[in-house]
């Protein structure tokens, strides 16, 4: 009898898990998700031009191929320069579906644009308005003479 109960519990747990997954997938394609993506897309471009001694030096759009691969709704790609040291940092902010964005890891991203990873990617929690989301952070530096700054994703 105890073996039968164990199997029954496992089957019930599996059914509940699959049902929960199905419900989450339905909600992921809902109007609420579309509204969230629209709001995120509108706010991507609200980055400040100056951040405590760092100023926006340039803003470059991503190529159509990259946008298609990442399935981005909106993006902002900027280079900020430290007024005191001259160091630069590249910031790319993307708004889109999690799947394609998460599959494009920092190692893949950096190596495709002439950067070299100098530390492995690791999960990091991003906090804002009380919500949190997991992201990957990796250090990289540009290949070639004269480029030593550390870049974080």
PDB file of C-alpha atoms in Angstrom:
ATOM      1  CA  UNK A   1       0.000   0.000   0.000  1.00  0.00           C
ATOM      2  CA  UNK A   2       2.698   2.615   0.812  1.00  0.00           C
ATOM      3  CA  UNK A   3       4.264   2.141  -2.652  1.00  0.00           C
ATOM      4  CA  UNK A   4       0.888   2.745  -4.290  1.00  0.00           C
ATOM      5  CA  UNK A   5       0.443   5.992  -2.321  1.00  0.00           C
ATOM      6  CA  UNK A   6       3.920   7.139  -3.281  1.00  0.00           C
ATOM      7  CA  UNK A   7       3.213   6.618  -6.973  1.00  0.00           C
ATOM      8  CA  UNK A   8      -0.165   8.328  -6.647  1.00  0.00           C
ATOM      9  CA  UNK A   9       1.523  11.342  -5.007  1.00  0.00           C
ATOM     10  CA  UNK A  10       4.135  11.475  -7.782  1.00  0.00           C
ATOM     11  CA  UNK A  11       1.470  11.331 -10.510  1.00  0.00           C
ATOM     12  CA  UNK A  12      -0.629  14.033  -8.805  1.00  0.00           C
ATOM     13  CA  UNK A  13       2.467  16.233  -8.406  1.00  0.00           C
ATOM     14  CA  UNK A  14       3.390  15.776 -12.080  1.00  0.00           C
ATOM     15  CA  UNK A  15      -0.151  16.644 -13.227  1.00  0.00           C
ATOM     16  CA  UNK A  16      -0.247  19.757 -11.029  1.00  0.00           C
ATOM     17  CA  UNK A  17       3.193  20.805 -12.295  1.00  0.00           C
ATOM     18  CA  UNK A  18       2.191  20.397 -15.947  1.00  0.00           C
ATOM     19  CA  UNK A  19      -1.067  22.263 -15.332  1.00  0.00           C
ATOM     20  CA  UNK A  20       0.847  25.129 -13.681  1.00  0.00           C
ATOM     21  CA  UNK A  21       3.246  25.281 -16.620  1.00  0.00           C
ATOM     22  CA  UNK A  22       0.314  25.391 -19.049  1.00  0.00           C
ATOM     23  CA  UNK A  23      -1.348  28.241 -17.127  1.00  0.00           C
ATOM     24  CA  UNK A  24       1.926  30.214 -16.992  1.00  0.00           C
ATOM     25  CA  UNK A  25       2.372  29.846 -20.745  1.00  0.00           C
ATOM     26  CA  UNK A  26      -1.173  31.097 -21.332  1.00  0.00           C
ATOM     27  CA  UNK A  27      -0.569  34.122 -19.125  1.00  0.00           C
ATOM     28  CA  UNK A  28       2.777  34.800 -20.828  1.00  0.00           C
ATOM     29  CA  UNK A  29       0.954  35.558 -24.083  1.00  0.00           C
ATOM     30  CA  UNK A  30      -1.789  37.625 -22.463  1.00  0.00           C
ATOM     31  CA  UNK A  31      -2.665  41.272 -22.997  1.00  0.00           C
ATOM     32  CA  UNK A  32      -0.944  42.072 -19.679  1.00  0.00           C
ATOM     33  CA  UNK A  33       2.336  40.790 -21.072  1.00  0.00           C
ATOM     34  CA  UNK A  34       1.899  42.916 -24.206  1.00  0.00           C
ATOM     35  CA  UNK A  35       1.227  45.990 -22.051  1.00  0.00           C
ATOM     36  CA  UNK A  36       4.352  45.259 -19.999  1.00  0.00           C
ATOM     37  CA  UNK A  37       6.467  44.949 -23.159  1.00  0.00           C
ATOM     38  CA  UNK A  38       5.003  48.188 -24.536  1.00  0.00           C
ATOM     39  CA  UNK A  39       5.798  50.054 -21.307  1.00  0.00           C
ATOM     40  CA  UNK A  40       9.329  48.614 -21.191  1.00  0.00           C
ATOM     41  CA  UNK A  41       9.864  49.594 -24.826  1.00  0.00           C
ATOM     42  CA  UNK A  42       8.775  53.167 -24.144  1.00  0.00           C
ATOM     43  CA  UNK A  43      11.095  53.505 -21.139  1.00  0.00           C
ATOM     44  CA  UNK A  44      14.251  52.063 -22.683  1.00  0.00           C
ATOM     45  CA  UNK A  45      15.088  55.436 -24.240  1.00  0.00           C
ATOM     46  CA  UNK A  46      14.743  57.338 -20.947  1.00  0.00           C
ATOM     47  CA  UNK A  47      18.343  56.719 -19.884  1.00  0.00           C
ATOM     48  CA  UNK A  48      20.020  59.894 -18.602  1.00  0.00           C
ATOM     49  CA  UNK A  49      22.760  61.624 -20.611  1.00  0.00           C
ATOM     50  CA  UNK A  50      24.866  62.047 -17.432  1.00  0.00           C
ATOM     51  CA  UNK A  51      25.345  59.628 -14.533  1.00  0.00           C
ATOM     52  CA  UNK A  52      27.549  60.933 -11.681  1.00  0.00           C
ATOM     53  CA  UNK A  53      30.621  62.019 -13.653  1.00  0.00           C
ATOM     54  CA  UNK A  54      29.900  59.804 -16.658  1.00  0.00           C
ATOM     55  CA  UNK A  55      28.532  61.427 -19.808  1.00  0.00           C
ATOM     56  CA  UNK A  56      26.924  59.933 -22.882  1.00  0.00           C
ATOM     57  CA  UNK A  57      29.518  59.987 -25.655  1.00  0.00           C
ATOM     58  CA  UNK A  58      27.588  58.256 -28.402  1.00  0.00           C
ATOM     59  CA  UNK A  59      24.510  56.199 -29.105  1.00  0.00           C
ATOM     60  CA  UNK A  60      24.611  53.534 -31.784  1.00  0.00           C
ATOM     61  CA  UNK A  61      21.677  51.442 -32.988  1.00  0.00           C
ATOM     62  CA  UNK A  62      22.066  47.673 -33.194  1.00  0.00           C
ATOM     63  CA  UNK A  63      22.018  46.101 -36.643  1.00  0.00           C
ATOM     64  CA  UNK A  64      18.811  44.671 -38.079  1.00  0.00           C
ATOM     65  CA  UNK A  65      20.333  41.171 -37.952  1.00  0.00           C
ATOM     66  CA  UNK A  66      21.004  41.468 -34.213  1.00  0.00           C
ATOM     67  CA  UNK A  67      17.535  42.877 -33.511  1.00  0.00           C
ATOM     68  CA  UNK A  68      15.935  40.065 -35.497  1.00  0.00           C
ATOM     69  CA  UNK A  69      17.986  37.413 -33.669  1.00  0.00           C
ATOM     70  CA  UNK A  70      17.193  38.850 -30.217  1.00  0.00           C
ATOM     71  CA  UNK A  71      13.554  39.617 -31.093  1.00  0.00           C
ATOM     72  CA  UNK A  72      13.863  43.010 -29.370  1.00  0.00           C
ATOM     73  CA  UNK A  73      10.917  45.339 -29.173  1.00  0.00           C
ATOM     74  CA  UNK A  74      13.174  48.297 -28.349  1.00  0.00           C
ATOM     75  CA  UNK A  75      16.803  48.863 -27.420  1.00  0.00           C
ATOM     76  CA  UNK A  76      19.292  51.548 -26.482  1.00  0.00           C
ATOM     77  CA  UNK A  77      23.031  51.184 -27.054  1.00  0.00           C
ATOM     78  CA  UNK A  78      25.245  53.856 -25.517  1.00  0.00           C
ATOM     79  CA  UNK A  79      28.843  54.565 -24.694  1.00  0.00           C
ATOM     80  CA  UNK A  80      29.452  56.563 -21.506  1.00  0.00           C
ATOM     81  CA  UNK A  81      32.812  58.238 -20.772  1.00  0.00           C
ATOM     82  CA  UNK A  82      34.173  59.147 -17.329  1.00  0.00           C
ATOM     83  CA  UNK A  83      35.044  62.866 -17.398  1.00  0.00           C
ATOM     84  CA  UNK A  84      37.972  62.429 -14.965  1.00  0.00           C
ATOM     85  CA  UNK A  85      39.702  59.291 -16.262  1.00  0.00           C
ATOM     86  CA  UNK A  86      38.552  59.021 -19.869  1.00  0.00           C
ATOM     87  CA  UNK A  87      37.488  55.409 -19.305  1.00  0.00           C
ATOM     88  CA  UNK A  88      34.503  54.273 -21.311  1.00  0.00           C
ATOM     89  CA  UNK A  89      31.740  51.776 -20.729  1.00  0.00           C
ATOM     90  CA  UNK A  90      29.240  50.391 -23.211  1.00  0.00           C
ATOM     91  CA  UNK A  91      25.656  49.976 -22.032  1.00  0.00           C
ATOM     92  CA  UNK A  92      23.099  48.057 -24.062  1.00  0.00           C
ATOM     93  CA  UNK A  93      19.554  47.925 -22.715  1.00  0.00           C
ATOM     94  CA  UNK A  94      17.139  45.529 -24.443  1.00  0.00           C
ATOM     95  CA  UNK A  95      13.367  45.100 -24.117  1.00  0.00           C
ATOM     96  CA  UNK A  96      11.889  41.927 -25.555  1.00  0.00           C
ATOM     97  CA  UNK A  97      10.907  38.339 -24.924  1.00  0.00           C
ATOM     98  CA  UNK A  98      13.065  36.619 -22.321  1.00  0.00           C
ATOM     99  CA  UNK A  99      13.768  33.473 -24.352  1.00  0.00           C
ATOM    100  CA  UNK A 100      15.864  34.926 -27.192  1.00  0.00           C
ATOM    101  CA  UNK A 101      17.537  37.458 -24.890  1.00  0.00           C
ATOM    102  CA  UNK A 102      18.559  34.863 -22.297  1.00  0.00           C
ATOM    103  CA  UNK A 103      19.824  32.463 -24.952  1.00  0.00           C
ATOM    104  CA  UNK A 104      22.199  35.208 -26.113  1.00  0.00           C
ATOM    105  CA  UNK A 105      24.656  35.022 -23.202  1.00  0.00           C
ATOM    106  CA  UNK A 106      27.335  37.649 -22.464  1.00  0.00           C
ATOM    107  CA  UNK A 107      30.032  35.310 -23.828  1.00  0.00           C
ATOM    108  CA  UNK A 108      28.228  35.081 -27.185  1.00  0.00           C
ATOM    109  CA  UNK A 109      27.454  38.799 -27.256  1.00  0.00           C
ATOM    110  CA  UNK A 110      30.932  40.067 -26.416  1.00  0.00           C
ATOM    111  CA  UNK A 111      32.825  37.694 -28.681  1.00  0.00           C
ATOM    112  CA  UNK A 112      30.664  38.745 -31.640  1.00  0.00           C
ATOM    113  CA  UNK A 113      31.673  42.420 -31.359  1.00  0.00           C
ATOM    114  CA  UNK A 114      35.428  42.207 -30.801  1.00  0.00           C
ATOM    115  CA  UNK A 115      35.394  41.948 -26.994  1.00  0.00           C
ATOM    116  CA  UNK A 116      37.059  39.283 -24.886  1.00  0.00           C
ATOM    117  CA  UNK A 117      35.504  37.952 -21.649  1.00  0.00           C
ATOM    118  CA  UNK A 118      37.823  38.511 -18.691  1.00  0.00           C
ATOM    119  CA  UNK A 119      35.543  36.987 -16.061  1.00  0.00           C
ATOM    120  CA  UNK A 120      32.855  34.301 -16.338  1.00  0.00           C
ATOM    121  CA  UNK A 121      29.169  35.172 -16.471  1.00  0.00           C
ATOM    122  CA  UNK A 122      27.379  34.863 -13.141  1.00  0.00           C
ATOM    123  CA  UNK A 123      23.787  35.488 -12.048  1.00  0.00           C
ATOM    124  CA  UNK A 124      23.059  38.829 -10.444  1.00  0.00           C
ATOM    125  CA  UNK A 125      19.857  40.240  -8.977  1.00  0.00           C
ATOM    126  CA  UNK A 126      18.680  43.596 -10.309  1.00  0.00           C
ATOM    127  CA  UNK A 127      16.480  45.603  -7.972  1.00  0.00           C
ATOM    128  CA  UNK A 128      14.362  48.599  -8.851  1.00  0.00           C
ATOM    129  CA  UNK A 129      10.874  49.434  -7.738  1.00  0.00           C
ATOM    130  CA  UNK A 130      10.521  46.518  -5.347  1.00  0.00           C
ATOM    131  CA  UNK A 131      10.575  43.945  -8.135  1.00  0.00           C
ATOM    132  CA  UNK A 132      13.647  41.916  -8.929  1.00  0.00           C
ATOM    133  CA  UNK A 133      14.802  39.953 -11.945  1.00  0.00           C
ATOM    134  CA  UNK A 134      17.783  37.728 -12.495  1.00  0.00           C
ATOM    135  CA  UNK A 135      20.339  38.754 -15.092  1.00  0.00           C
ATOM    136  CA  UNK A 136      23.807  37.609 -16.020  1.00  0.00           C
ATOM    137  CA  UNK A 137      26.808  39.827 -15.482  1.00  0.00           C
ATOM    138  CA  UNK A 138      30.195  39.281 -17.112  1.00  0.00           C
ATOM    139  CA  UNK A 139      33.304  41.382 -17.454  1.00  0.00           C
ATOM    140  CA  UNK A 140      34.921  41.941 -20.833  1.00  0.00           C
ATOM    141  CA  UNK A 141      37.479  44.183 -22.464  1.00  0.00           C
ATOM    142  CA  UNK A 142      37.848  45.278 -26.071  1.00  0.00           C
ATOM    143  CA  UNK A 143      40.488  43.454 -28.105  1.00  0.00           C
ATOM    144  CA  UNK A 144      43.250  45.495 -29.663  1.00  0.00           C
ATOM    145  CA  UNK A 145      45.928  48.002 -28.648  1.00  0.00           C
ATOM    146  CA  UNK A 146      45.012  50.751 -26.245  1.00  0.00           C
ATOM    147  CA  UNK A 147      41.780  49.204 -24.984  1.00  0.00           C
ATOM    148  CA  UNK A 148      41.859  48.229 -21.326  1.00  0.00           C
ATOM    149  CA  UNK A 149      38.499  49.245 -19.825  1.00  0.00           C
ATOM    150  CA  UNK A 150      36.365  46.614 -18.135  1.00  0.00           C
ATOM    151  CA  UNK A 151      32.854  46.397 -19.564  1.00  0.00           C
ATOM    152  CA  UNK A 152      29.901  44.905 -17.696  1.00  0.00           C
ATOM    153  CA  UNK A 153      26.753  43.534 -19.298  1.00  0.00           C
TER     154      UNK A 153
END
